[in-house]
PDB file of C-alpha atoms in Angstrom:
ATOM      1  CA  MET A   1      29.344  23.258   1.985  1.00 35.00           C
ATOM      2  CA  LYS A   2      26.698  20.758   1.092  1.00 36.00           C
ATOM      3  CA  ASN A   3      25.177  20.968  -2.360  1.00 37.00           C
ATOM      4  CA  LEU A   4      21.702  20.656  -0.937  1.00 38.00           C
ATOM      5  CA  ILE A   5      19.998  23.310   1.164  1.00 36.00           C
ATOM      6  CA  ILE A   6      16.585  22.422   2.495  1.00 35.00           C
ATOM      7  CA  ALA A   7      14.216  25.125   3.716  1.00 39.00           C
ATOM      8  CA  ALA A   8      11.037  23.865   5.356  1.00 35.00           C
ATOM      9  CA  THR A   9       9.506  27.310   5.823  1.00 36.00           C
ATOM     10  CA  LEU A  10       9.617  30.693   4.166  1.00 41.00           C
ATOM     11  CA  GLY A  11      12.375  31.660   6.570  1.00 39.00           C
ATOM     12  CA  LEU A  12      14.966  30.358   4.131  1.00 40.00           C
ATOM     13  CA  THR A  13      18.570  30.731   5.180  1.00 34.00           C
ATOM     14  CA  ALA A  14      20.157  30.297   1.755  1.00 36.00           C
ATOM     15  CA  THR A  15      21.100  33.210  -0.437  1.00 35.00           C
ATOM     16  CA  ALA A  16      20.902  32.299  -4.096  1.00 38.00           C
ATOM     17  CA  GLY A  17      22.067  34.620  -6.831  1.00 39.00           C
ATOM     18  CA  ILE A  18      21.832  34.105 -10.553  1.00 42.00           C
ATOM     19  CA  ALA A  19      24.252  31.328 -11.410  1.00 46.00           C
ATOM     20  CA  THR A  20      27.179  32.067 -13.643  1.00 44.00           C
ATOM     21  CA  ALA A  21      29.259  29.469 -15.430  1.00 41.00           C
ATOM     22  CA  GLN A  22      31.355  29.156 -12.236  1.00 45.00           C
ATOM     23  CA  GLU A  23      28.385  28.961  -9.823  1.00 80.00           C
ATOM     24  CA  LYS A  24      25.994  26.154  -9.055  1.00 91.00           C
ATOM     25  CA  PRO A  25      22.378  26.601 -10.187  1.00 97.00           C
ATOM     26  CA  VAL A  26      19.777  27.214  -7.473  1.00 98.00           C
ATOM     27  CA  ILE A  27      16.443  25.450  -7.855  1.00 98.00           C
ATOM     28  CA  ALA A  28      13.319  26.080  -5.772  1.00 98.00           C
ATOM     29  CA  SER A  29      11.176  22.995  -5.186  1.00 98.00           C
ATOM     30  CA  ILE A  30       7.529  23.657  -4.239  1.00 98.00           C
ATOM     31  CA  VAL A  31       4.879  21.052  -3.324  1.00 97.00           C
ATOM     32  CA  PHE A  32       1.441  21.542  -1.802  1.00 93.00           C
ATOM     33  CA  GLN A  33       1.107  18.857   0.873  1.00 88.00           C
ATOM     34  CA  GLY A  34       3.128  16.435   2.960  1.00 87.00           C
ATOM     35  CA  ASP A  35       1.754  13.013   2.018  1.00 82.00           C
ATOM     36  CA  GLN A  36       3.933  10.172   0.764  1.00 80.00           C
ATOM     37  CA  PHE A  37       3.335  11.101  -2.873  1.00 84.00           C
ATOM     38  CA  MET A  38       4.526  14.681  -2.430  1.00 90.00           C
ATOM     39  CA  LYS A  39       7.445  13.579  -0.268  1.00 90.00           C
ATOM     40  CA  SER A  40       8.523  11.196  -3.048  1.00 88.00           C
ATOM     41  CA  LEU A  41       8.031  13.915  -5.654  1.00 93.00           C
ATOM     42  CA  GLN A  42      10.253  16.283  -3.714  1.00 95.00           C
ATOM     43  CA  ALA A  43      12.783  13.519  -3.016  1.00 94.00           C
ATOM     44  CA  GLY A  44      13.114  13.035  -6.776  1.00 94.00           C
ATOM     45  CA  MET A  45      13.748  16.741  -7.237  1.00 97.00           C
ATOM     46  CA  ARG A  46      16.327  16.689  -4.456  1.00 97.00           C
ATOM     47  CA  ASP A  47      18.103  13.645  -5.845  1.00 96.00           C
ATOM     48  CA  ALA A  48      18.357  15.086  -9.354  1.00 97.00           C
ATOM     49  CA  GLY A  49      19.593  18.391  -7.980  1.00 97.00           C
ATOM     50  CA  GLU A  50      22.239  16.740  -5.810  1.00 96.00           C
ATOM     51  CA  LYS A  51      23.522  14.693  -8.722  1.00 97.00           C
ATOM     52  CA  ALA A  52      23.830  17.844 -10.849  1.00 97.00           C
ATOM     53  CA  GLY A  53      25.617  19.800  -8.127  1.00 97.00           C
ATOM     54  CA  ALA A  54      22.715  22.216  -7.709  1.00 98.00           C
ATOM     55  CA  GLU A  55      21.362  23.811  -4.561  1.00 97.00           C
ATOM     56  CA  VAL A  56      17.725  22.874  -3.920  1.00 98.00           C
ATOM     57  CA  LEU A  57      15.450  24.981  -1.723  1.00 98.00           C
ATOM     58  CA  GLU A  58      12.338  23.123  -0.561  1.00 98.00           C
ATOM     59  CA  ILE A  59       8.946  24.168   0.725  1.00 98.00           C
ATOM     60  CA  ASN A  60       5.540  22.535   1.290  1.00 97.00           C
ATOM     61  CA  ILE A  61       2.817  25.200   1.140  1.00 97.00           C
ATOM     62  CA  ASP A  62       0.117  22.971   2.719  1.00 94.00           C
ATOM     63  CA  GLY A  63      -2.511  23.615   0.057  1.00 91.00           C
ATOM     64  CA  ASP A  64      -2.509  27.362   0.742  1.00 95.00           C
ATOM     65  CA  GLN A  65      -2.726  29.425  -2.456  1.00 95.00           C
ATOM     66  CA  ALA A  66      -1.595  32.612  -0.701  1.00 97.00           C
ATOM     67  CA  LYS A  67       1.379  30.824   0.829  1.00 98.00           C
ATOM     68  CA  GLU A  68       2.325  29.466  -2.600  1.00 98.00           C
ATOM     69  CA  SER A  69       2.262  32.961  -4.087  1.00 98.00           C
ATOM     70  CA  GLN A  70       4.342  34.271  -1.182  1.00 98.00           C
ATOM     71  CA  ALA A  71       6.877  31.462  -1.630  1.00 98.00           C
ATOM     72  CA  ILE A  72       7.222  32.213  -5.343  1.00 98.00           C
ATOM     73  CA  ASP A  73       7.727  35.919  -4.646  1.00 98.00           C
ATOM     74  CA  THR A  74      10.354  35.024  -2.026  1.00 98.00           C
ATOM     75  CA  TYR A  75      12.204  32.890  -4.560  1.00 98.00           C
ATOM     76  CA  ILE A  76      11.971  35.671  -7.148  1.00 98.00           C
ATOM     77  CA  ALA A  77      13.550  38.079  -4.657  1.00 98.00           C
ATOM     78  CA  ARG A  78      16.318  35.544  -3.988  1.00 97.00           C
ATOM     79  CA  LYS A  79      16.943  35.299  -7.730  1.00 97.00           C
ATOM     80  CA  VAL A  80      16.821  31.511  -7.944  1.00 98.00           C
ATOM     81  CA  ASN A  81      17.532  30.081 -11.378  1.00 98.00           C
ATOM     82  CA  ALA A  82      14.517  27.779 -11.610  1.00 98.00           C
ATOM     83  CA  ILE A  83      11.274  26.905  -9.870  1.00 98.00           C
ATOM     84  CA  VAL A  84      10.039  23.303 -10.137  1.00 98.00           C
ATOM     85  CA  ILE A  85       6.515  23.237  -8.749  1.00 98.00           C
ATOM     86  CA  ALA A  86       3.512  21.002  -8.181  1.00 97.00           C
ATOM     87  CA  PRO A  87       1.003  23.860  -8.579  1.00 96.00           C
ATOM     88  CA  VAL A  88      -1.875  23.985  -6.136  1.00 93.00           C
ATOM     89  CA  SER A  89      -4.177  25.209  -8.929  1.00 91.00           C
ATOM     90  CA  ALA A  90      -3.905  24.934 -12.696  1.00 90.00           C
ATOM     91  CA  LYS A  91      -5.536  28.355 -12.974  1.00 93.00           C
ATOM     92  CA  ASN A  92      -4.804  30.307  -9.812  1.00 94.00           C
ATOM     93  CA  SER A  93      -1.086  29.473  -9.582  1.00 97.00           C
ATOM     94  CA  ALA A  94      -0.415  31.089 -12.950  1.00 97.00           C
ATOM     95  CA  ALA A  95      -0.122  34.743 -11.936  1.00 97.00           C
ATOM     96  CA  ALA A  96       2.714  34.254  -9.441  1.00 98.00           C
ATOM     97  CA  LEU A  97       4.570  31.905 -11.772  1.00 98.00           C
ATOM     98  CA  LYS A  98       4.257  34.428 -14.595  1.00 98.00           C
ATOM     99  CA  ARG A  99       6.001  36.932 -12.341  1.00 98.00           C
ATOM    100  CA  ALA A 100       8.802  34.393 -11.972  1.00 98.00           C
ATOM    101  CA  ARG A 101       9.078  33.946 -15.729  1.00 98.00           C
ATOM    102  CA  ASP A 102       9.087  37.706 -16.236  1.00 98.00           C
ATOM    103  CA  ALA A 103      11.992  37.842 -13.781  1.00 98.00           C
ATOM    104  CA  GLY A 104      13.963  35.438 -15.964  1.00 98.00           C
ATOM    105  CA  ILE A 105      13.405  32.345 -13.811  1.00 98.00           C
ATOM    106  CA  VAL A 106      12.851  28.961 -15.469  1.00 98.00           C
ATOM    107  CA  VAL A 107       9.483  27.444 -14.519  1.00 98.00           C
ATOM    108  CA  VAL A 108       8.744  23.705 -14.706  1.00 98.00           C
ATOM    109  CA  ALA A 109       5.437  22.189 -13.551  1.00 98.00           C
ATOM    110  CA  VAL A 110       5.071  18.649 -12.220  1.00 97.00           C
ATOM    111  CA  ASN A 111       1.994  16.662 -11.139  1.00 91.00           C
ATOM    112  CA  GLY A 112      -0.180  18.852 -13.325  1.00 86.00           C
ATOM    113  CA  GLY A 113       0.189  21.817 -15.603  1.00 89.00           C
ATOM    114  CA  LEU A 114      -1.238  25.310 -15.896  1.00 93.00           C
ATOM    115  CA  THR A 115      -4.290  26.275 -17.920  1.00 91.00           C
ATOM    116  CA  GLU A 116      -2.457  29.329 -19.285  1.00 94.00           C
ATOM    117  CA  ALA A 117       0.008  28.239 -21.934  1.00 92.00           C
ATOM    118  CA  GLY A 118       3.513  29.621 -22.123  1.00 94.00           C
ATOM    119  CA  ILE A 119       4.256  30.017 -18.414  1.00 97.00           C
ATOM    120  CA  ALA A 120       5.628  26.572 -17.630  1.00 98.00           C
ATOM    121  CA  GLN A 121       8.465  25.794 -20.031  1.00 98.00           C
ATOM    122  CA  ALA A 122       8.049  22.072 -19.389  1.00 98.00           C
ATOM    123  CA  THR A 123       5.252  20.090 -17.755  1.00 97.00           C
ATOM    124  CA  PHE A 124       5.333  16.550 -16.382  1.00 96.00           C
ATOM    125  CA  SER A 125       1.957  15.173 -15.364  1.00 89.00           C
ATOM    126  CA  THR A 126      -0.378  12.230 -15.207  1.00 89.00           C
ATOM    127  CA  SER A 127      -3.931  12.996 -16.250  1.00 89.00           C
ATOM    128  CA  ASN A 128      -6.108  13.101 -13.137  1.00 92.00           C
ATOM    129  CA  LYS A 129      -9.028  11.790 -15.142  1.00 95.00           C
ATOM    130  CA  ASP A 130      -6.883   8.870 -16.314  1.00 95.00           C
ATOM    131  CA  LEU A 131      -5.938   8.144 -12.703  1.00 96.00           C
ATOM    132  CA  GLY A 132      -9.593   7.893 -11.740  1.00 98.00           C
ATOM    133  CA  ALA A 133     -10.514   5.975 -14.869  1.00 98.00           C
ATOM    134  CA  THR A 134      -7.773   3.379 -14.370  1.00 98.00           C
ATOM    135  CA  THR A 135      -9.056   2.588 -10.892  1.00 98.00           C
ATOM    136  CA  GLY A 136     -12.612   2.801 -12.225  1.00 98.00           C
ATOM    137  CA  LYS A 137     -11.933   0.131 -14.841  1.00 98.00           C
ATOM    138  CA  ALA A 138     -10.582  -2.194 -12.162  1.00 98.00           C
ATOM    139  CA  ALA A 139     -13.672  -1.478 -10.076  1.00 98.00           C
ATOM    140  CA  ALA A 140     -15.954  -2.134 -13.068  1.00 98.00           C
ATOM    141  CA  SER A 141     -14.506  -5.606 -13.534  1.00 98.00           C
ATOM    142  CA  PHE A 142     -14.745  -6.361  -9.822  1.00 98.00           C
ATOM    143  CA  ILE A 143     -18.327  -5.118  -9.540  1.00 98.00           C
ATOM    144  CA  LYS A 144     -19.367  -7.152 -12.553  1.00 98.00           C
ATOM    145  CA  GLU A 145     -17.653 -10.347 -11.447  1.00 98.00           C
ATOM    146  CA  THR A 146     -18.100 -10.189  -7.668  1.00 98.00           C
ATOM    147  CA  LEU A 147     -21.132  -7.996  -7.011  1.00 98.00           C
ATOM    148  CA  GLY A 148     -23.356  -9.037  -9.895  1.00 98.00           C
ATOM    149  CA  GLY A 149     -22.995  -5.755 -11.746  1.00 98.00           C
ATOM    150  CA  LYS A 150     -24.553  -3.592  -9.023  1.00 98.00           C
ATOM    151  CA  ALA A 151     -22.873  -1.412  -6.409  1.00 98.00           C
ATOM    152  CA  LYS A 152     -23.745   1.210  -3.829  1.00 98.00           C
ATOM    153  CA  VAL A 153     -20.758   3.544  -3.853  1.00 98.00           C
ATOM    154  CA  ALA A 154     -19.443   6.126  -1.399  1.00 98.00           C
ATOM    155  CA  ILE A 155     -16.755   8.577  -2.559  1.00 98.00           C
ATOM    156  CA  LEU A 156     -14.109  10.380  -0.526  1.00 98.00           C
ATOM    157  CA  GLY A 157     -12.537  13.329  -2.326  1.00 98.00           C
ATOM    158  CA  PHE A 158     -10.642  16.551  -1.681  1.00 96.00           C
ATOM    159  CA  LYS A 159     -12.681  19.151  -3.540  1.00 95.00           C
ATOM    160  CA  SER A 160     -12.341  21.831  -0.880  1.00 93.00           C
ATOM    161  CA  LEU A 161      -8.546  21.480  -1.119  1.00 87.00           C
ATOM    162  CA  LEU A 162      -7.981  21.004  -4.856  1.00 86.00           C
ATOM    163  CA  PRO A 163     -11.313  21.074  -6.719  1.00 91.00           C
ATOM    164  CA  GLU A 164      -9.860  20.545 -10.194  1.00 88.00           C
ATOM    165  CA  GLN A 165      -7.813  17.457  -9.355  1.00 91.00           C
ATOM    166  CA  SER A 166     -10.412  15.897  -7.080  1.00 96.00           C
ATOM    167  CA  GLY A 167     -13.213  16.475  -9.568  1.00 97.00           C
ATOM    168  CA  GLU A 168     -11.319  14.929 -12.473  1.00 96.00           C
ATOM    169  CA  ARG A 169     -10.256  11.878 -10.461  1.00 97.00           C
ATOM    170  CA  THR A 170     -13.807  11.334  -9.222  1.00 98.00           C
ATOM    171  CA  GLU A 171     -15.460  11.805 -12.607  1.00 98.00           C
ATOM    172  CA  GLY A 172     -12.944   9.479 -14.252  1.00 98.00           C
ATOM    173  CA  PHE A 173     -13.704   6.804 -11.679  1.00 98.00           C
ATOM    174  CA  LYS A 174     -17.480   7.125 -11.906  1.00 98.00           C
ATOM    175  CA  GLU A 175     -17.559   7.009 -15.690  1.00 98.00           C
ATOM    176  CA  ALA A 176     -15.295   3.946 -15.914  1.00 98.00           C
ATOM    177  CA  ALA A 177     -16.892   2.042 -13.017  1.00 98.00           C
ATOM    178  CA  ALA A 178     -20.344   2.499 -14.569  1.00 98.00           C
ATOM    179  CA  GLU A 179     -19.369   0.767 -17.815  1.00 98.00           C
ATOM    180  CA  GLY A 180     -21.654  -2.281 -17.958  1.00 97.00           C
ATOM    181  CA  ASN A 181     -22.738  -1.854 -14.335  1.00 98.00           C
ATOM    182  CA  ALA A 182     -25.521  -0.235 -12.316  1.00 98.00           C
ATOM    183  CA  ILE A 183     -23.700   2.212 -10.054  1.00 97.00           C
ATOM    184  CA  ASP A 184     -25.516   4.191  -7.370  1.00 98.00           C
ATOM    185  CA  VAL A 185     -23.306   6.883  -5.804  1.00 98.00           C
ATOM    186  CA  VAL A 186     -24.838   7.261  -2.350  1.00 98.00           C
ATOM    187  CA  THR A 187     -22.640  10.103  -1.111  1.00 98.00           C
ATOM    188  CA  GLU A 188     -19.582  12.186  -1.980  1.00 98.00           C
ATOM    189  CA  GLN A 189     -17.691  13.782   0.891  1.00 98.00           C
ATOM    190  CA  ASP A 190     -14.302  15.389   1.469  1.00 98.00           C
ATOM    191  CA  ALA A 191     -11.764  13.435   3.538  1.00 98.00           C
ATOM    192  CA  TRP A 192      -8.201  13.387   2.270  1.00 95.00           C
ATOM    193  CA  LEU A 193      -6.234  12.869   5.493  1.00 94.00           C
ATOM    194  CA  PRO A 194      -6.228   9.369   7.032  1.00 96.00           C
ATOM    195  CA  GLU A 195      -7.641  10.301  10.448  1.00 97.00           C
ATOM    196  CA  LYS A 196     -10.468  12.362   8.955  1.00 98.00           C
ATOM    197  CA  ALA A 197     -11.175   9.697   6.343  1.00 98.00           C
ATOM    198  CA  VAL A 198     -11.550   7.013   9.043  1.00 98.00           C
ATOM    199  CA  SER A 199     -14.144   9.179  10.777  1.00 98.00           C
ATOM    200  CA  VAL A 200     -16.045  10.151   7.625  1.00 98.00           C
ATOM    201  CA  ALA A 201     -16.042   6.632   6.173  1.00 98.00           C
ATOM    202  CA  THR A 202     -17.196   5.202   9.506  1.00 98.00           C
ATOM    203  CA  ASP A 203     -20.124   7.626   9.588  1.00 98.00           C
ATOM    204  CA  ILE A 204     -20.980   6.744   5.987  1.00 98.00           C
ATOM    205  CA  LEU A 205     -21.007   3.025   6.738  1.00 98.00           C
ATOM    206  CA  THR A 206     -23.147   3.600   9.821  1.00 98.00           C
ATOM    207  CA  ALA A 207     -25.692   5.700   7.935  1.00 98.00           C
ATOM    208  CA  ASN A 208     -25.701   3.588   4.752  1.00 98.00           C
ATOM    209  CA  ALA A 209     -25.707  -0.118   5.546  1.00 96.00           C
ATOM    210  CA  ASP A 210     -26.029  -0.986   1.860  1.00 97.00           C
ATOM    211  CA  VAL A 211     -22.792   0.717   0.744  1.00 98.00           C
ATOM    212  CA  ASN A 212     -20.478  -1.983  -0.563  1.00 98.00           C
ATOM    213  CA  VAL A 213     -17.828   0.045  -2.438  1.00 98.00           C
ATOM    214  CA  ILE A 214     -15.791   3.033  -1.260  1.00 98.00           C
ATOM    215  CA  TYR A 215     -13.656   5.007  -3.694  1.00 98.00           C
ATOM    216  CA  ALA A 216     -11.088   7.464  -2.345  1.00 98.00           C
ATOM    217  CA  ALA A 217      -9.395   9.967  -4.638  1.00 98.00           C
ATOM    218  CA  ASN A 218      -6.040  10.133  -2.834  1.00 95.00           C
ATOM    219  CA  GLU A 219      -3.689   8.205  -0.568  1.00 93.00           C
ATOM    220  CA  GLY A 220      -4.917   9.528   2.768  1.00 94.00           C
ATOM    221  CA  GLY A 221      -8.552   8.934   1.908  1.00 97.00           C
ATOM    222  CA  THR A 222      -7.795   5.420   0.728  1.00 98.00           C
ATOM    223  CA  ILE A 223      -5.898   4.564   3.917  1.00 97.00           C
ATOM    224  CA  GLY A 224      -8.703   5.949   6.073  1.00 98.00           C
ATOM    225  CA  ALA A 225     -11.429   4.149   4.134  1.00 98.00           C
ATOM    226  CA  MET A 226      -9.534   0.873   4.392  1.00 98.00           C
ATOM    227  CA  GLN A 227      -9.182   1.238   8.160  1.00 98.00           C
ATOM    228  CA  ALA A 228     -12.828   2.248   8.607  1.00 98.00           C
ATOM    229  CA  VAL A 229     -14.001  -0.919   6.853  1.00 98.00           C
ATOM    230  CA  ARG A 230     -11.781  -3.012   9.097  1.00 98.00           C
ATOM    231  CA  ASN A 231     -12.944  -1.213  12.231  1.00 98.00           C
ATOM    232  CA  ALA A 232     -16.581  -1.728  11.255  1.00 98.00           C
ATOM    233  CA  GLY A 233     -16.041  -5.474  10.810  1.00 98.00           C
ATOM    234  CA  LYS A 234     -17.112  -5.213   7.177  1.00 98.00           C
ATOM    235  CA  ALA A 235     -14.075  -6.805   5.538  1.00 98.00           C
ATOM    236  CA  GLY A 236     -15.447  -9.101   2.859  1.00 95.00           C
ATOM    237  CA  SER A 237     -18.635  -7.087   2.372  1.00 97.00           C
ATOM    238  CA  VAL A 238     -17.313  -3.562   1.690  1.00 98.00           C
ATOM    239  CA  TYR A 239     -14.496  -3.078  -0.802  1.00 98.00           C
ATOM    240  CA  VAL A 240     -12.143  -0.132  -1.220  1.00 98.00           C
ATOM    241  CA  PHE A 241     -10.616   1.329  -4.383  1.00 98.00           C
ATOM    242  CA  GLY A 242      -8.292   4.302  -4.421  1.00 98.00           C
ATOM    243  CA  ILE A 243      -5.621   6.518  -5.932  1.00 96.00           C
ATOM    244  CA  ASP A 244      -1.872   6.815  -5.227  1.00 93.00           C
ATOM    245  CA  GLY A 245       0.795   4.292  -4.362  1.00 91.00           C
ATOM    246  CA  SER A 246       2.646   3.916  -1.071  1.00 89.00           C
ATOM    247  CA  GLU A 247       4.114   1.219   1.125  1.00 91.00           C
ATOM    248  CA  GLN A 248       1.001   1.222   3.320  1.00 94.00           C
ATOM    249  CA  LEU A 249      -1.329   0.836   0.347  1.00 96.00           C
ATOM    250  CA  ALA A 250       0.847  -1.945  -1.046  1.00 96.00           C
ATOM    251  CA  LYS A 251       0.510  -3.751   2.290  1.00 97.00           C
ATOM    252  CA  GLY A 252      -3.256  -3.272   2.071  1.00 98.00           C
ATOM    253  CA  LEU A 253      -3.366  -4.880  -1.349  1.00 98.00           C
ATOM    254  CA  LEU A 254      -1.319  -7.825  -0.100  1.00 98.00           C
ATOM    255  CA  SER A 255      -3.349  -8.235   3.093  1.00 97.00           C
ATOM    256  CA  SER A 256      -5.538 -11.317   3.442  1.00 97.00           C
ATOM    257  CA  ASP A 257      -8.508  -9.235   4.672  1.00 97.00           C
ATOM    258  CA  ASN A 258      -9.661  -8.561   1.075  1.00 97.00           C
ATOM    259  CA  VAL A 259     -10.592  -4.931   1.788  1.00 98.00           C
ATOM    260  CA  LEU A 260      -8.405  -2.902  -0.582  1.00 98.00           C
ATOM    261  CA  GLN A 261      -8.851  -4.117  -4.163  1.00 98.00           C
ATOM    262  CA  ALA A 262      -6.948  -1.724  -6.434  1.00 98.00           C
ATOM    263  CA  VAL A 263      -5.239   1.658  -6.538  1.00 98.00           C
ATOM    264  CA  THR A 264      -3.684   3.632  -9.357  1.00 98.00           C
ATOM    265  CA  ALA A 265      -0.210   4.961  -8.696  1.00 93.00           C
ATOM    266  CA  GLN A 266       2.039   7.462 -10.369  1.00 87.00           C
ATOM    267  CA  SER A 267       5.827   7.601 -10.352  1.00 84.00           C
ATOM    268  CA  PRO A 268       6.419  10.690  -8.203  1.00 88.00           C
ATOM    269  CA  PHE A 269      10.158  10.225  -7.643  1.00 89.00           C
ATOM    270  CA  ASP A 270      10.850   9.926 -11.372  1.00 90.00           C
ATOM    271  CA  MET A 271       8.452  12.796 -12.114  1.00 93.00           C
ATOM    272  CA  GLY A 272      10.234  15.103  -9.668  1.00 95.00           C
ATOM    273  CA  ALA A 273      13.657  14.119 -10.984  1.00 95.00           C
ATOM    274  CA  SER A 274      12.513  14.688 -14.573  1.00 96.00           C
ATOM    275  CA  GLY A 275      11.248  18.152 -13.637  1.00 97.00           C
ATOM    276  CA  VAL A 276      14.594  19.198 -12.186  1.00 98.00           C
ATOM    277  CA  ASN A 277      16.542  17.661 -15.059  1.00 98.00           C
ATOM    278  CA  ALA A 278      14.376  19.576 -17.520  1.00 98.00           C
ATOM    279  CA  ALA A 279      14.982  22.824 -15.612  1.00 98.00           C
ATOM    280  CA  LEU A 280      18.744  22.216 -15.678  1.00 98.00           C
ATOM    281  CA  ALA A 281      18.624  21.481 -19.405  1.00 98.00           C
ATOM    282  CA  ILE A 282      16.717  24.704 -20.085  1.00 98.00           C
ATOM    283  CA  LEU A 283      19.279  26.647 -18.050  1.00 97.00           C
ATOM    284  CA  LYS A 284      21.955  25.229 -20.357  1.00 96.00           C
ATOM    285  CA  GLY A 285      20.031  26.438 -23.392  1.00 97.00           C
ATOM    286  CA  GLU A 286      18.877  22.973 -24.423  1.00 97.00           C
ATOM    287  CA  LYS A 287      15.449  22.229 -25.866  1.00 96.00           C
ATOM    288  CA  VAL A 288      13.026  20.060 -23.880  1.00 97.00           C
ATOM    289  CA  GLU A 289       9.548  18.710 -24.509  1.00 96.00           C
ATOM    290  CA  GLU A 290       6.882  21.148 -23.385  1.00 96.00           C
ATOM    291  CA  GLN A 291       4.433  18.417 -22.341  1.00 94.00           C
ATOM    292  CA  THR A 292       5.378  14.981 -21.027  1.00 95.00           C
ATOM    293  CA  SER A 293       2.632  12.584 -19.981  1.00 89.00           C
ATOM    294  CA  VAL A 294       3.592  10.186 -17.210  1.00 87.00           C
ATOM    295  CA  PRO A 295       1.504   6.992 -17.527  1.00 86.00           C
ATOM    296  CA  THR A 296      -0.646   5.554 -14.747  1.00 91.00           C
ATOM    297  CA  LEU A 297       0.280   2.352 -12.935  1.00 93.00           C
ATOM    298  CA  LEU A 298      -2.513   0.051 -11.746  1.00 97.00           C
ATOM    299  CA  LEU A 299      -1.753  -1.872  -8.563  1.00 98.00           C
ATOM    300  CA  SER A 300      -4.267  -4.630  -7.978  1.00 98.00           C
ATOM    301  CA  ARG A 301      -4.910  -7.399  -5.488  1.00 97.00           C
ATOM    302  CA  THR A 302      -5.071  -9.723  -8.492  1.00 97.00           C
ATOM    303  CA  ASP A 303      -1.403  -8.994  -9.322  1.00 97.00           C
ATOM    304  CA  ALA A 304       0.533  -9.600  -6.119  1.00 97.00           C
ATOM    305  CA  ASP A 305       3.871  -9.758  -7.940  1.00 97.00           C
ATOM    306  CA  GLY A 306       3.293  -6.328  -9.442  1.00 95.00           C
ATOM    307  CA  VAL A 307       2.393  -4.893  -6.040  1.00 96.00           C
ATOM    308  CA  LYS A 308       5.505  -6.432  -4.459  1.00 96.00           C
ATOM    309  CA  ALA A 309       7.706  -5.012  -7.221  1.00 92.00           C
ATOM    310  CA  PHE A 310       6.201  -1.549  -6.689  1.00 89.00           C
ATOM    311  CA  ALA A 311       6.739  -1.763  -2.919  1.00 89.00           C
ATOM    312  CA  GLU A 312      10.352  -2.780  -3.483  1.00 87.00           C
ATOM    313  CA  SER A 313      10.853   0.249  -5.748  1.00 79.00           C
ATOM    314  CA  LEU A 314       9.907   2.566  -2.880  1.00 77.00           C
ATOM    315  CA  LYS A 315      12.800   1.398  -0.698  1.00 73.00           C
TER     316      LYS A 315
END
């Protein structure tokens, strides 16, 4: 029997009891969307679990708070040993996870923690405000050096999906980009999936001919904004900055079209693996750090070697 059991829906086929010394631990892995970042995060969890001889049950709850709560209750009923989760909400995910803790299940949070202390026994995260600020600092330098210190900015976020994360990433960007510059934010709209972001960014460029910078707060928005600028024939006059790291974004930074300027990446694979390893350590009775900050990684057009090294790490 394989060590790894993957369940893509709540109709899980595995039966996981509380592990004894002779049994393998069972870990539930929960993420909230299916983009490259979350896939890498879950791949890290899977890899760490496989290496430890654990069974890993996986689910993507598609940004649905009710579905997340249902998944947690399902895992409680199955008596898994640990839940490693990228919570959809720092506040609203707490109640279901507290039920898991009360049932004796280890809880580890990745890609963000919970506002209520004491539920997650370990947290691995990168500050969303730092993510936005890191890209914002790169944008500030670019605006100062290339655009004469002035920019008309359009922002693509995901507030209706994850208001806390989107808001922090956007505020971090705006504050940093405005340092020493005159920044005019023309519009802020939601568009976090590539196809939607192409459409929204295209409409923005059509309605606002003076927009010369687009900031997108996640991978899908960044990809869509980049494509919209190309489609509009505005490469070289509209510049894109974003968040997240992927092979497609790395290609954008290395492209000769000069559209995508900088993104800030995390290390989702390592973060996911660290979350599972922490859960396994707790199950063994070992002490782990309650809060671990995972640093940001700036990927910039001005550092092609760094971008190439990052792209190679994804393979």
